[in-house]
CSV table of C-alpha atoms and ligand atoms in Angstrom, one decimal:
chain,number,residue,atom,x,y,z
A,1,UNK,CA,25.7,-16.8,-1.4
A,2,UNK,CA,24.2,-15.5,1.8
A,3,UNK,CA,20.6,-15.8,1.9
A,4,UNK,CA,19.3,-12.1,2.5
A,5,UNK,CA,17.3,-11.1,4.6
A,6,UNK,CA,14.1,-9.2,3.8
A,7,UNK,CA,12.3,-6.3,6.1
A,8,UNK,CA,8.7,-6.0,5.8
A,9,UNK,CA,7.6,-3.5,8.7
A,10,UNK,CA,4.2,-2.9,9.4
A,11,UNK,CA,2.1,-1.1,11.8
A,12,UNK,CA,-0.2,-3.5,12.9
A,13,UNK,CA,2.8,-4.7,15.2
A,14,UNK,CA,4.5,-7.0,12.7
A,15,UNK,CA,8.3,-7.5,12.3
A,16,UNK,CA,8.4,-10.1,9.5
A,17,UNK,CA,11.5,-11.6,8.9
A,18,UNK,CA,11.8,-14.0,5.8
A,19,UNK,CA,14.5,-15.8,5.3
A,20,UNK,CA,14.7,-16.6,1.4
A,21,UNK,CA,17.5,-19.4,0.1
A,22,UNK,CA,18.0,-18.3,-3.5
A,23,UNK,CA,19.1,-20.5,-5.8
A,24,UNK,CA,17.7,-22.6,-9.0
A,25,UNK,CA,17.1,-20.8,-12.5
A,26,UNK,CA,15.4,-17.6,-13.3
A,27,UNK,CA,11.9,-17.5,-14.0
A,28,UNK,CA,10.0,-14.7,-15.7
A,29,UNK,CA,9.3,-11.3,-14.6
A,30,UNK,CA,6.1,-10.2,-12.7
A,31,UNK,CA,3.4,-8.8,-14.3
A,32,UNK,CA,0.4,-8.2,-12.5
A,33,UNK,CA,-3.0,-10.0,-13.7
A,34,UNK,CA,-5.0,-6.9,-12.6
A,35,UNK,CA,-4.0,-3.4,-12.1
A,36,UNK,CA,-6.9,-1.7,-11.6
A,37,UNK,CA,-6.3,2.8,-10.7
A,38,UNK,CA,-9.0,4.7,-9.6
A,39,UNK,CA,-9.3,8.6,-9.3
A,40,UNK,CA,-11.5,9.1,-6.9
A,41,UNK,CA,-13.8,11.6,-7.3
A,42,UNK,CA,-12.9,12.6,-11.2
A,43,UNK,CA,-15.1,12.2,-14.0
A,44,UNK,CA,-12.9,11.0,-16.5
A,45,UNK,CA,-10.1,8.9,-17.3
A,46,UNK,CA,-6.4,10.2,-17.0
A,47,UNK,CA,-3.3,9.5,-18.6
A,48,UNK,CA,-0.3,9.9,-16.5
A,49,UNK,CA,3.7,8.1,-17.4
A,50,UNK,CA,1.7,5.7,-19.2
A,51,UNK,CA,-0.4,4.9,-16.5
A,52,UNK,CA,-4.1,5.2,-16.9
A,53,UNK,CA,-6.2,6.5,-13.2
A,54,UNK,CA,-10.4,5.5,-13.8
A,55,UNK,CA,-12.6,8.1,-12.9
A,56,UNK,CA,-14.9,7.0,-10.7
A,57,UNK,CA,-17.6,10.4,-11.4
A,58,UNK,CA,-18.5,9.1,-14.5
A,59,UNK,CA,-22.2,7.9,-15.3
A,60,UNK,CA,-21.5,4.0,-15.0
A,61,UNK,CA,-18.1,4.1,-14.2
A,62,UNK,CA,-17.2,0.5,-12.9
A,63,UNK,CA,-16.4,1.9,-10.1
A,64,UNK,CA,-18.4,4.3,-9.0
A,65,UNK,CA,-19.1,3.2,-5.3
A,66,UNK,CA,-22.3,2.6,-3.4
A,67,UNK,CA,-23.4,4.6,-0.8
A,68,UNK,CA,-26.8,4.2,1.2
A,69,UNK,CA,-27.6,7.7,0.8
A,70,UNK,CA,-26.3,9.2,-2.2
A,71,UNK,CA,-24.0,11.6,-0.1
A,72,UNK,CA,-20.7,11.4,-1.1
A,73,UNK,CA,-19.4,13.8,-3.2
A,74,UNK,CA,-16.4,14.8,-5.5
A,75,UNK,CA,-14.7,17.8,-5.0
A,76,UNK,CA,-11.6,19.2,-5.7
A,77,UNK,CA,-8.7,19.9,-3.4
A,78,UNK,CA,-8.7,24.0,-2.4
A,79,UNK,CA,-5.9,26.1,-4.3
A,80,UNK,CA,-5.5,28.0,-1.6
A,81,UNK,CA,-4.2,25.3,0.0
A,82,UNK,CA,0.0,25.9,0.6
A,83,UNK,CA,1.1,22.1,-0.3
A,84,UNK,CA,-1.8,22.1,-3.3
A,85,UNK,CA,-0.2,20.5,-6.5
A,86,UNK,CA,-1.9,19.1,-9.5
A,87,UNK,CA,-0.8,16.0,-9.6
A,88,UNK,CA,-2.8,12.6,-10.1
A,89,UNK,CA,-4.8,11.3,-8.5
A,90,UNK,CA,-4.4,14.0,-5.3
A,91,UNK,CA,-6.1,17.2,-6.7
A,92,UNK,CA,-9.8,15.5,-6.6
A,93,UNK,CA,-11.5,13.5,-4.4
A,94,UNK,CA,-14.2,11.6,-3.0
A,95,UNK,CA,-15.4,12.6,0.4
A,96,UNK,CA,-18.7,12.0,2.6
A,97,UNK,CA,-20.0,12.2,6.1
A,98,UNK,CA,-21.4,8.8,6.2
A,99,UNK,CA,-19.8,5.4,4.9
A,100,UNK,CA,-18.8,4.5,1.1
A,101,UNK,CA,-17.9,1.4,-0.3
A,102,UNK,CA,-16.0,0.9,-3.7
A,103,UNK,CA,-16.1,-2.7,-5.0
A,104,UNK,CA,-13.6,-4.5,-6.8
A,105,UNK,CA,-15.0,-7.8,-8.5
A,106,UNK,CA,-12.9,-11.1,-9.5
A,107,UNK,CA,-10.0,-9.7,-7.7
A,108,UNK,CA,-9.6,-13.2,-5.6
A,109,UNK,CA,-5.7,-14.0,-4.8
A,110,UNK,CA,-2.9,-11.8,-2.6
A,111,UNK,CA,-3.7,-7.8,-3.5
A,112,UNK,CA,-1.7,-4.9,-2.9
A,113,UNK,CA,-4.2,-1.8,-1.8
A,114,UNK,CA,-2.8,1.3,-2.1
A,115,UNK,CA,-4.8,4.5,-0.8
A,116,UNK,CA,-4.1,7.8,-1.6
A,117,UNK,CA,-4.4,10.5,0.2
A,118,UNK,CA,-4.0,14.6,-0.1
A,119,UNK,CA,-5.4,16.3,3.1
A,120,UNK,CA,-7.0,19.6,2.1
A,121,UNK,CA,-10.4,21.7,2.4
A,122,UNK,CA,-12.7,20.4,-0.3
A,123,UNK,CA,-15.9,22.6,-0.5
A,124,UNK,CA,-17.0,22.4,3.3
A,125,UNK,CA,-14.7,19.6,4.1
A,126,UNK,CA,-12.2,21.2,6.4
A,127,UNK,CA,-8.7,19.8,6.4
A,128,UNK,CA,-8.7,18.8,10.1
A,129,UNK,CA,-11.8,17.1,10.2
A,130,UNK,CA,-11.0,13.6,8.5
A,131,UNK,CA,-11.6,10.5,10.8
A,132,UNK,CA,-12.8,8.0,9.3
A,133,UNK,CA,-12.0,3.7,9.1
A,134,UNK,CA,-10.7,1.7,6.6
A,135,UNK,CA,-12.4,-2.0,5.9
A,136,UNK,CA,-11.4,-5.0,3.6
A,137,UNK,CA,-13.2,-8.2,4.0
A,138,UNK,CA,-12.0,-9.5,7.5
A,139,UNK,CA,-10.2,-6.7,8.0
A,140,UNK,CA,-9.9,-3.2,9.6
A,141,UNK,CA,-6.6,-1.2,7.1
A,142,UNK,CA,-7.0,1.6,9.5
A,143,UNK,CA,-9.2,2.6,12.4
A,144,UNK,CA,-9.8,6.7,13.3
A,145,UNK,CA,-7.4,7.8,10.7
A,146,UNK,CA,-6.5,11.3,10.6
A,147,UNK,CA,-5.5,12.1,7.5
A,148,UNK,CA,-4.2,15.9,8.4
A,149,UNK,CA,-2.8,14.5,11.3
A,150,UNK,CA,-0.7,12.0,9.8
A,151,UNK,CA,0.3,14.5,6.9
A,152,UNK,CA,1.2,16.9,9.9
A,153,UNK,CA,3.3,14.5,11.9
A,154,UNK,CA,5.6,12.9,9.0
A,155,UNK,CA,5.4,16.5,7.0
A,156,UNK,CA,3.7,14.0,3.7
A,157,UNK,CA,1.2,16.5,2.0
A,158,UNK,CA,0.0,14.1,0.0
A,159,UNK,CA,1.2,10.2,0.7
A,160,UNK,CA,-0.1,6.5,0.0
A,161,UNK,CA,-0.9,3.9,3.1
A,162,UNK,CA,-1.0,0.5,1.4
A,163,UNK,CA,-1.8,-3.2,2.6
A,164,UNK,CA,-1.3,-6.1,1.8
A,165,UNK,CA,-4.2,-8.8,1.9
A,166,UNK,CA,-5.8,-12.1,-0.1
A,167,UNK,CA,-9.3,-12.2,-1.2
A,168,UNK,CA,-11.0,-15.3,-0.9
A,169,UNK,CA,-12.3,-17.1,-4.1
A,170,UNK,CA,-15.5,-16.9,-2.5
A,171,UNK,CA,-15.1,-13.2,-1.6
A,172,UNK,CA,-15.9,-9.8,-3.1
A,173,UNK,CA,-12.7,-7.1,-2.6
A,174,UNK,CA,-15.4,-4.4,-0.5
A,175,UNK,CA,-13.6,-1.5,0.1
A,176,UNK,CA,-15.8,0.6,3.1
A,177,UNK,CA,-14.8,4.1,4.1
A,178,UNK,CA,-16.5,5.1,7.6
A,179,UNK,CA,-16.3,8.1,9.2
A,180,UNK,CA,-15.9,7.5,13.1
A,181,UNK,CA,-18.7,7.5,15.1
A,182,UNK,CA,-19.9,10.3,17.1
A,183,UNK,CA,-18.2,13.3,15.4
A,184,UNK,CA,-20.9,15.3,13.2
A,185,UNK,CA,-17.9,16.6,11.7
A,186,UNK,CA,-16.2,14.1,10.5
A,187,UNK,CA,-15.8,12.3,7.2
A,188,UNK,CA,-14.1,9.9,5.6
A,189,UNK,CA,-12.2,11.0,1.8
A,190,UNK,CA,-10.1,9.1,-0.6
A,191,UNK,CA,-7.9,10.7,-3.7
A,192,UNK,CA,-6.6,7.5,-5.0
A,193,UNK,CA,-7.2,3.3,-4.7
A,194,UNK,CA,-4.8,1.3,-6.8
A,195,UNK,CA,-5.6,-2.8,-6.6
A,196,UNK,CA,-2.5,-4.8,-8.0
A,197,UNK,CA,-2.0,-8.4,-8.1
A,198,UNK,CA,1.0,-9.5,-6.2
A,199,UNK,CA,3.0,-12.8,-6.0
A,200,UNK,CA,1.2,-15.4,-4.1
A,201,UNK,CA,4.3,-16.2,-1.9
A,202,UNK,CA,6.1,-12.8,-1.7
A,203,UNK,CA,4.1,-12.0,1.8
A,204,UNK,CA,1.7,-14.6,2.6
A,205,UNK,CA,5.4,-17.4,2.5
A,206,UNK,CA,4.9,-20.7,2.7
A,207,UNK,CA,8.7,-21.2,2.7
A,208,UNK,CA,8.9,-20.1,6.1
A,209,UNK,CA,6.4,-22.1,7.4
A,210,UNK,CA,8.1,-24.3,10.2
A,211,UNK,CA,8.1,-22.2,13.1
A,212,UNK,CA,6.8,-21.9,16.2
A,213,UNK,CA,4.9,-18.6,15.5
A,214,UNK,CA,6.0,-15.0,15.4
A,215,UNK,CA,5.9,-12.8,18.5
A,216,UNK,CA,4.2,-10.2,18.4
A,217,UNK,CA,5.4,-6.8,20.0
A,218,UNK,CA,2.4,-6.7,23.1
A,219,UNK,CA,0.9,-9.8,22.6
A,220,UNK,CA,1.9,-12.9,24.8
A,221,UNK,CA,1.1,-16.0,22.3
A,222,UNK,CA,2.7,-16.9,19.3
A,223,UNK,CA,1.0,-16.5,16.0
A,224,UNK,CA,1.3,-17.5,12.7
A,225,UNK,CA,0.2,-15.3,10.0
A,226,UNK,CA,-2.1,-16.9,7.3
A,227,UNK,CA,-4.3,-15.5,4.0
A,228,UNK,CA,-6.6,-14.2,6.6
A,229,UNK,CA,-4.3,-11.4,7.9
A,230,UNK,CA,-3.5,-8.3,6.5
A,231,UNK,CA,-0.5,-6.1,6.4
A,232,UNK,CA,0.4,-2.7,6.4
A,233,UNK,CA,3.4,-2.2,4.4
A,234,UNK,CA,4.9,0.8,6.1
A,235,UNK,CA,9.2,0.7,4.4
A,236,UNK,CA,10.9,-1.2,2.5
A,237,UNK,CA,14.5,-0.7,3.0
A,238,UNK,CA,17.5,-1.8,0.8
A,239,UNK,CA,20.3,-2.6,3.3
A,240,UNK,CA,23.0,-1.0,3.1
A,241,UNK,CA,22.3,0.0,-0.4
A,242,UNK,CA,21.3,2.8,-2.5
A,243,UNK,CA,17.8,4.5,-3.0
A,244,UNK,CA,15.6,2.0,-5.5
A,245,UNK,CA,12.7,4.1,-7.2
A,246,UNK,CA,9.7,2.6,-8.3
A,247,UNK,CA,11.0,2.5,-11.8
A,248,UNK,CA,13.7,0.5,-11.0
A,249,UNK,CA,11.5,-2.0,-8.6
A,250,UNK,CA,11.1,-5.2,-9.9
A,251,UNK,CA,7.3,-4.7,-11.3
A,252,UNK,CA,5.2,-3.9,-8.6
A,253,UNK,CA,5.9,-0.2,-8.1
A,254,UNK,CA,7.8,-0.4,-4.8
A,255,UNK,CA,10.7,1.7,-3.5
A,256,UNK,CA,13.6,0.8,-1.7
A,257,UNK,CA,14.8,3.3,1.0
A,258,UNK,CA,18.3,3.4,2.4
A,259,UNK,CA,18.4,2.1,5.7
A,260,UNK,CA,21.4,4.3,7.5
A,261,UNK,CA,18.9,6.4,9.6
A,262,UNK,CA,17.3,3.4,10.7
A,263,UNK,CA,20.3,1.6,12.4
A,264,UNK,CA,20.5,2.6,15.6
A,265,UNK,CA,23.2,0.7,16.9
A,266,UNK,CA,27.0,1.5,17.0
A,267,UNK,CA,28.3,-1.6,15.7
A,268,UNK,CA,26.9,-1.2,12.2
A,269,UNK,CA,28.0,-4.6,10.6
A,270,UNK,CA,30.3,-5.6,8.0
A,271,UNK,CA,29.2,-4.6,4.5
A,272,UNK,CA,29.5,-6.7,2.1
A,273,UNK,CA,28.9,-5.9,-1.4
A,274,UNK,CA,29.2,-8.3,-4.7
A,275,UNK,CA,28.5,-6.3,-8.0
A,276,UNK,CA,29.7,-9.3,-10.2
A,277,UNK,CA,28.4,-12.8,-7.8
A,278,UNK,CA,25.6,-13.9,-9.9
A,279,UNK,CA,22.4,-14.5,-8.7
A,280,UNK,CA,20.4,-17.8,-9.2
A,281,UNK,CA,16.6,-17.4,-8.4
A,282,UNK,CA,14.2,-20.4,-7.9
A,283,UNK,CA,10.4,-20.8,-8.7
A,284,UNK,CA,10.1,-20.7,-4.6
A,285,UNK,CA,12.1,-17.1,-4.4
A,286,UNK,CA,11.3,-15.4,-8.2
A,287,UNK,CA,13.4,-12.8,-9.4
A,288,UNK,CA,10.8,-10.4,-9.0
A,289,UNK,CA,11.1,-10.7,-5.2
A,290,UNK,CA,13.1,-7.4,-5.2
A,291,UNK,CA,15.8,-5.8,-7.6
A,292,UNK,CA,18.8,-7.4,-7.9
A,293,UNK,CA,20.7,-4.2,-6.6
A,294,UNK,CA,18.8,-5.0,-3.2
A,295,UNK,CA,20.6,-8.6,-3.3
A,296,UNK,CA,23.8,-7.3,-3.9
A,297,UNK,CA,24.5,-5.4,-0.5
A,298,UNK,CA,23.7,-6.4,3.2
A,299,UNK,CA,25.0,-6.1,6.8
A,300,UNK,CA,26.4,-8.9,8.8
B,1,NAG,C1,-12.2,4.7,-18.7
B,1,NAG,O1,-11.4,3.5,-18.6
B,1,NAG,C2,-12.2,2.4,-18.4
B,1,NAG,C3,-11.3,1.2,-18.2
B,1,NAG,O2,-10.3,1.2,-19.1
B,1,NAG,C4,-13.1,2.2,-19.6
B,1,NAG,O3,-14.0,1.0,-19.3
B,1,NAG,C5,-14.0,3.4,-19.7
B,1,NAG,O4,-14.8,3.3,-20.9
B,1,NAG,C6,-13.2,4.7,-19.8
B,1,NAG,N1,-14.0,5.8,-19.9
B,1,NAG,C7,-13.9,6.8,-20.8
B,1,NAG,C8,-14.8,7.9,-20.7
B,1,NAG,O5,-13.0,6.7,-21.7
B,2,NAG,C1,6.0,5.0,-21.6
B,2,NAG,O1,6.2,3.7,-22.2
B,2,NAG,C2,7.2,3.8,-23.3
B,2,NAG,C3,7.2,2.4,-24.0
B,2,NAG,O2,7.1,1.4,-23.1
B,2,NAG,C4,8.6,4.1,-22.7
B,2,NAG,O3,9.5,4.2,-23.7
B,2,NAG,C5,8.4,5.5,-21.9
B,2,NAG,O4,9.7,5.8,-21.3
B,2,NAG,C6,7.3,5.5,-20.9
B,2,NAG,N1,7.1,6.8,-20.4
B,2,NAG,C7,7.2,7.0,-19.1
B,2,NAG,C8,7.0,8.5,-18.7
B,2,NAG,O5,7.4,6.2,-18.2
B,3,NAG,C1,-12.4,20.7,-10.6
B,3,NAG,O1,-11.7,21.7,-11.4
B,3,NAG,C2,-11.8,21.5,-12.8
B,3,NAG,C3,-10.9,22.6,-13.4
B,3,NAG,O2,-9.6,22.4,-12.9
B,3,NAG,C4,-13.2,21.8,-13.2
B,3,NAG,O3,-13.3,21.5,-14.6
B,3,NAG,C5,-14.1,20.8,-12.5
B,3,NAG,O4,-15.4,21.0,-12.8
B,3,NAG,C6,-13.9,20.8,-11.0
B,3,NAG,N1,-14.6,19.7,-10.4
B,3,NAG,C7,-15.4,19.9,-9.3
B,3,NAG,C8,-16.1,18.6,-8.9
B,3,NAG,O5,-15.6,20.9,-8.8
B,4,NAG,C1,-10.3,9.5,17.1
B,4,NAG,O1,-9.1,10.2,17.2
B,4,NAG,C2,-9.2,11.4,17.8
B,4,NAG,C3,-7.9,12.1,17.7
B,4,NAG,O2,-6.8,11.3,18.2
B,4,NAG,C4,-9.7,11.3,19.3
B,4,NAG,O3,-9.8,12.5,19.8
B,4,NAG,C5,-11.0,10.5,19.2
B,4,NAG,O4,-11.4,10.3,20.6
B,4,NAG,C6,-10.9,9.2,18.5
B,4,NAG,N1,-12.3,8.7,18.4
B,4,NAG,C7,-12.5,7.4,18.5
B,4,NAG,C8,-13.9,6.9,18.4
B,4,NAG,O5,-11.6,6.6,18.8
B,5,NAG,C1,-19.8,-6.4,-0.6
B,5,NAG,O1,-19.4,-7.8,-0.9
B,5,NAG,C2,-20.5,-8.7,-0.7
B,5,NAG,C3,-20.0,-10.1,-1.1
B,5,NAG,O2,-18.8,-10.4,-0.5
B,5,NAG,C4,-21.7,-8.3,-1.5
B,5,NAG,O3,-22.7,-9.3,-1.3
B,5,NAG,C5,-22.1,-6.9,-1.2
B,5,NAG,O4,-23.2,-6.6,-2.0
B,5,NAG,C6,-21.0,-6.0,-1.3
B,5,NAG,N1,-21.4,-4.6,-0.9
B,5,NAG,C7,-21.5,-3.6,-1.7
B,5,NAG,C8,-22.0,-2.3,-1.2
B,5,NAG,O5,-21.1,-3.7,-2.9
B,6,NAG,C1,2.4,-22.3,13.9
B,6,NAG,O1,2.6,-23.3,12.9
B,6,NAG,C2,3.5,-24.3,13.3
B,6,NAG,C3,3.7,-25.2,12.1
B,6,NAG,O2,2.6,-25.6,11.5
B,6,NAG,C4,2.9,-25.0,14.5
B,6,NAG,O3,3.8,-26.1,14.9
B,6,NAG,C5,2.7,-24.1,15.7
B,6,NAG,O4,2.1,-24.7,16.8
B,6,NAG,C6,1.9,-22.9,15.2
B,6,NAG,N1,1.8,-21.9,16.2
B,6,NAG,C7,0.7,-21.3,16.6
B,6,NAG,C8,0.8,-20.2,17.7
B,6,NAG,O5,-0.4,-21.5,16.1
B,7,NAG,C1,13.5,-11.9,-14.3
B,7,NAG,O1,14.0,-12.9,-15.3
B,7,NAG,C2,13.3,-12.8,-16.6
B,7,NAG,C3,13.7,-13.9,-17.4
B,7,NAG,O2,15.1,-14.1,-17.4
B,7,NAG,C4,13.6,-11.4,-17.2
B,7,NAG,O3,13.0,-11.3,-18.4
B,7,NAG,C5,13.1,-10.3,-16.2
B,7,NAG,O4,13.5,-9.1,-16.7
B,7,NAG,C6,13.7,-10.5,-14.9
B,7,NAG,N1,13.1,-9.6,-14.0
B,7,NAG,C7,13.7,-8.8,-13.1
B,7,NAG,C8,12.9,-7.9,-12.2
B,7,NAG,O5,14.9,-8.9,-13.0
C-alpha cells in the first residue's frame, strides 16, 4: 500500500507534511486520559449527546478562572441577535475588559485546545468590540483576535479555533485571555474551552525526524518543529474522499472535509480508491491516526 499522505494546515505558517508507512498489527483505539469541557460563563453543569460542558459560574467550580480584579463576568449571548441559537456551550459566556486566566492542572503531555466562540452583544459587550490574545505556556494561540471579524469574513456565527500544543511535566496548562492594549473598548470573551489528550506522536512525529528542517512560508532558515511549538489546526481534509463527521472520526472529535475546492490545479491526479485492501497499522502509526475511510482514497 501507498503510504498516505496527511495535511495538517495551520495559520501560524505551517504546511506539515507527514509521511506515515503503515504497516504492523492493530493496536487499540484512542481514548483520551482527560477530556475536560468547560462552559464558560454558566453556572451549572450540562448534558449534551452524552457529553458533559463544566460550568465554570459555580461557587468552587474547578475551573472558575482567576482574574486580578474580579471583573470578568458571565452573561448571556443577546436574543436579538439574528444568528442567536441555543446551543452549548455558545449561548453564555465569559467576557472582561482586562485579562482572565483559566487553569488546567496535571494536564502535562500533547493537548488539543479547542476555543469556542459565538460573537454577539452580551450586556454592554458590543459584538464588534472583541480584541483580545490568546496565551498557553510559551505560546501566543492568537494575537488581536476579532472574534466578529472572523465570524464576518468566513460567515461562522459561532465556530471553534483549536491548537495543538504539549505541556511540560513541569508546567501548569495557564490559559490567559487579554484584551489588546490601548482600546478601552475592548475585551477579551470565551463560550467554550475543551482540553483533550491526544496521541503523543500524531503531531509532535518523531517518525519524520531526519530532515533538514521544514521551510517556512516567509522565513529564510529551516526549522524543525519540537514539543515547544504550537499549532493551529485550521482543516483537515480527506483526499479525495467523502465528508468524515466527528462521529465517525477516529476518537478525537475531528472532521474530515472534502478537498475538491481546495485543488486548484487542472491536473487533478489519479484517484485511486481500495474499499476492500486491508489496512495494517503499527504501534509507530495507530489506527486512531484517522478513519480508515480517509486511508482508502488519495490523489497521485
Ligand atoms: C459539575 O461537574 C464536575 C466535574 O464532573 C463536578 O466536579 C461538579 O461537582 C459538578 N457540579 C454540579 C453542580 O453537579
Ligand atoms: C449516547 O451513548 C449511547 C451509549 O454509548 C449511544 O447509544 C447513544 O447513541 C449516544 N447518544 C448520542 C446522542 O450520541
Ligand atoms: C441566562 O438566561 C437564563 C434563562 O435562559 C437565566 O436563567 C440566567 O439567569 C441568565 N444568566 C445570566 C448570567 O444572565
Ligand atoms: C488590532 O486589530 C485591529 C483591527 O484589525 C487594528 O485596528 C488594531 O490596530 C490592532 N491592534 C494592535 C495592538 O495590533
Ligand atoms: C500559571 O501557572 C503557573 C505555573 O506554571 C502558576 O505558578 C501560576 O499560579 C498560574 N497562574 C494562575 C493565574 O493560575
Ligand atoms: C533539524 O534536525 C535535523 C536532524 O536532527 C538536523 O540535521 C538539522 O540540522 C536540523 N535543522 C535545523 C534548522 O535545526
Ligand atoms: C482500532 O483497533 C482496535 C483494536 O482492533 C479497535 O477496537 C478500534 O475500534 C479501532 N479503532 C479505530 C478508530 O478504527
Amino acid at each position: 500500500m501507498k503510504p498516505p499522505l496527511l495535511l495538517l494546515l495551520s495559520i501560524s505558517i505551517l504546511l506539515e507534511a507527514l509521511l506515515f508507512s503503515v504497516t504492523g498489527n492493530n493496536v487499540g483505539a484512542y481514548s483520551p486520559i482527560d477530556d475536560i469541557a468547560v462552559n464558560c460563563g454558566s453556572p451549572c453543569n450540562s448534558s449534551e449527546s452524552n457529553w458533559t460542558w463544566i460550568g465554570d459560574a459555580e461557587d468552587g467550580s474547578t475551573y472558575s478562572p482567576a482574574d486580578e480584579i474580579h471583573s470578568s463576568i458571565n452573561a448571556n449571548a443577546s436574543r436579538s441577535s439574528p444568528s442567536f441559537h441555543n446551543l452549548i456551550p455558545y449561548h453564555i459566556a465569559r467576557l472582561s475588559r482586562s485579562e482572565f486566566i483559566y487553569t488546567f492542572r496535571d494536564t502535562a503531555g500533547p493537548r488539543f485546545v479547542r476555543l469556542h466562540f459565538f460573537p454577539s452583544d452580551y450586556l454592554d459587550f458590543r459584538r464588534a468590540n472583541s480584541f483580545f490574545s490568546v496565551k498557553a505556556p510559551g505560546n501566543t494561540l492568537i494575537r488581536n483576535f476579532s472574534a466578529s471579524l472572523f465570524s464576518d469574513h468566513t460567515s461562522f456565527t459561532s465556530f471553534h479555533k483549536e491548537f495543538c500544543l504539549t505541556v511540560g511535566a513541569d508546567q501548569i496548562l495557564n490559559v490567559t485571555f487579554a484584551p489588546t492594549p490601548g482600546n478601552p473598548e475592548a475585551y477579551a470573551f470565551v463560550n467554550g474551552i475543551e482540553v483533550v489528550s491526544m496521541p503523543k506522536h500524531l503531531n509532535y512525529n518523531t517518525v519524520v525526524d531526519s530532515t533538514e528542517g521544514i521551510k517556512l512560508a516567509g522565513y529564510k532558515t529551516l526549522h524543525n518543529f519540537s514539543t515547544a511549538d504550537a499549532f493551529e489546526v485550521v482543516k483537515h481534509l480527506n483526499v479525495r474522499g467523502q465528508f468524515v463527521g466527528l462521529a465517525d472520526d477516529a476518537g478525537m472529535c475531528r472532521t474530515w472535509e472534502v478537498d475538491e475546492s481546495y485543488v486548484t490545479s487542472s491536473n487533478i491526479g489519479l484517484l485511486p480508491v481500495s474499499t476492500t485492501v486491508p489496512l495494517n497499522y503499527g504501534e509507530q502509526v495507530p489506527n486512531y491516526t484517522a478513519p480508515d475511510s480517509v486511508y482508502r482514497t488519495a490523489r497521485t
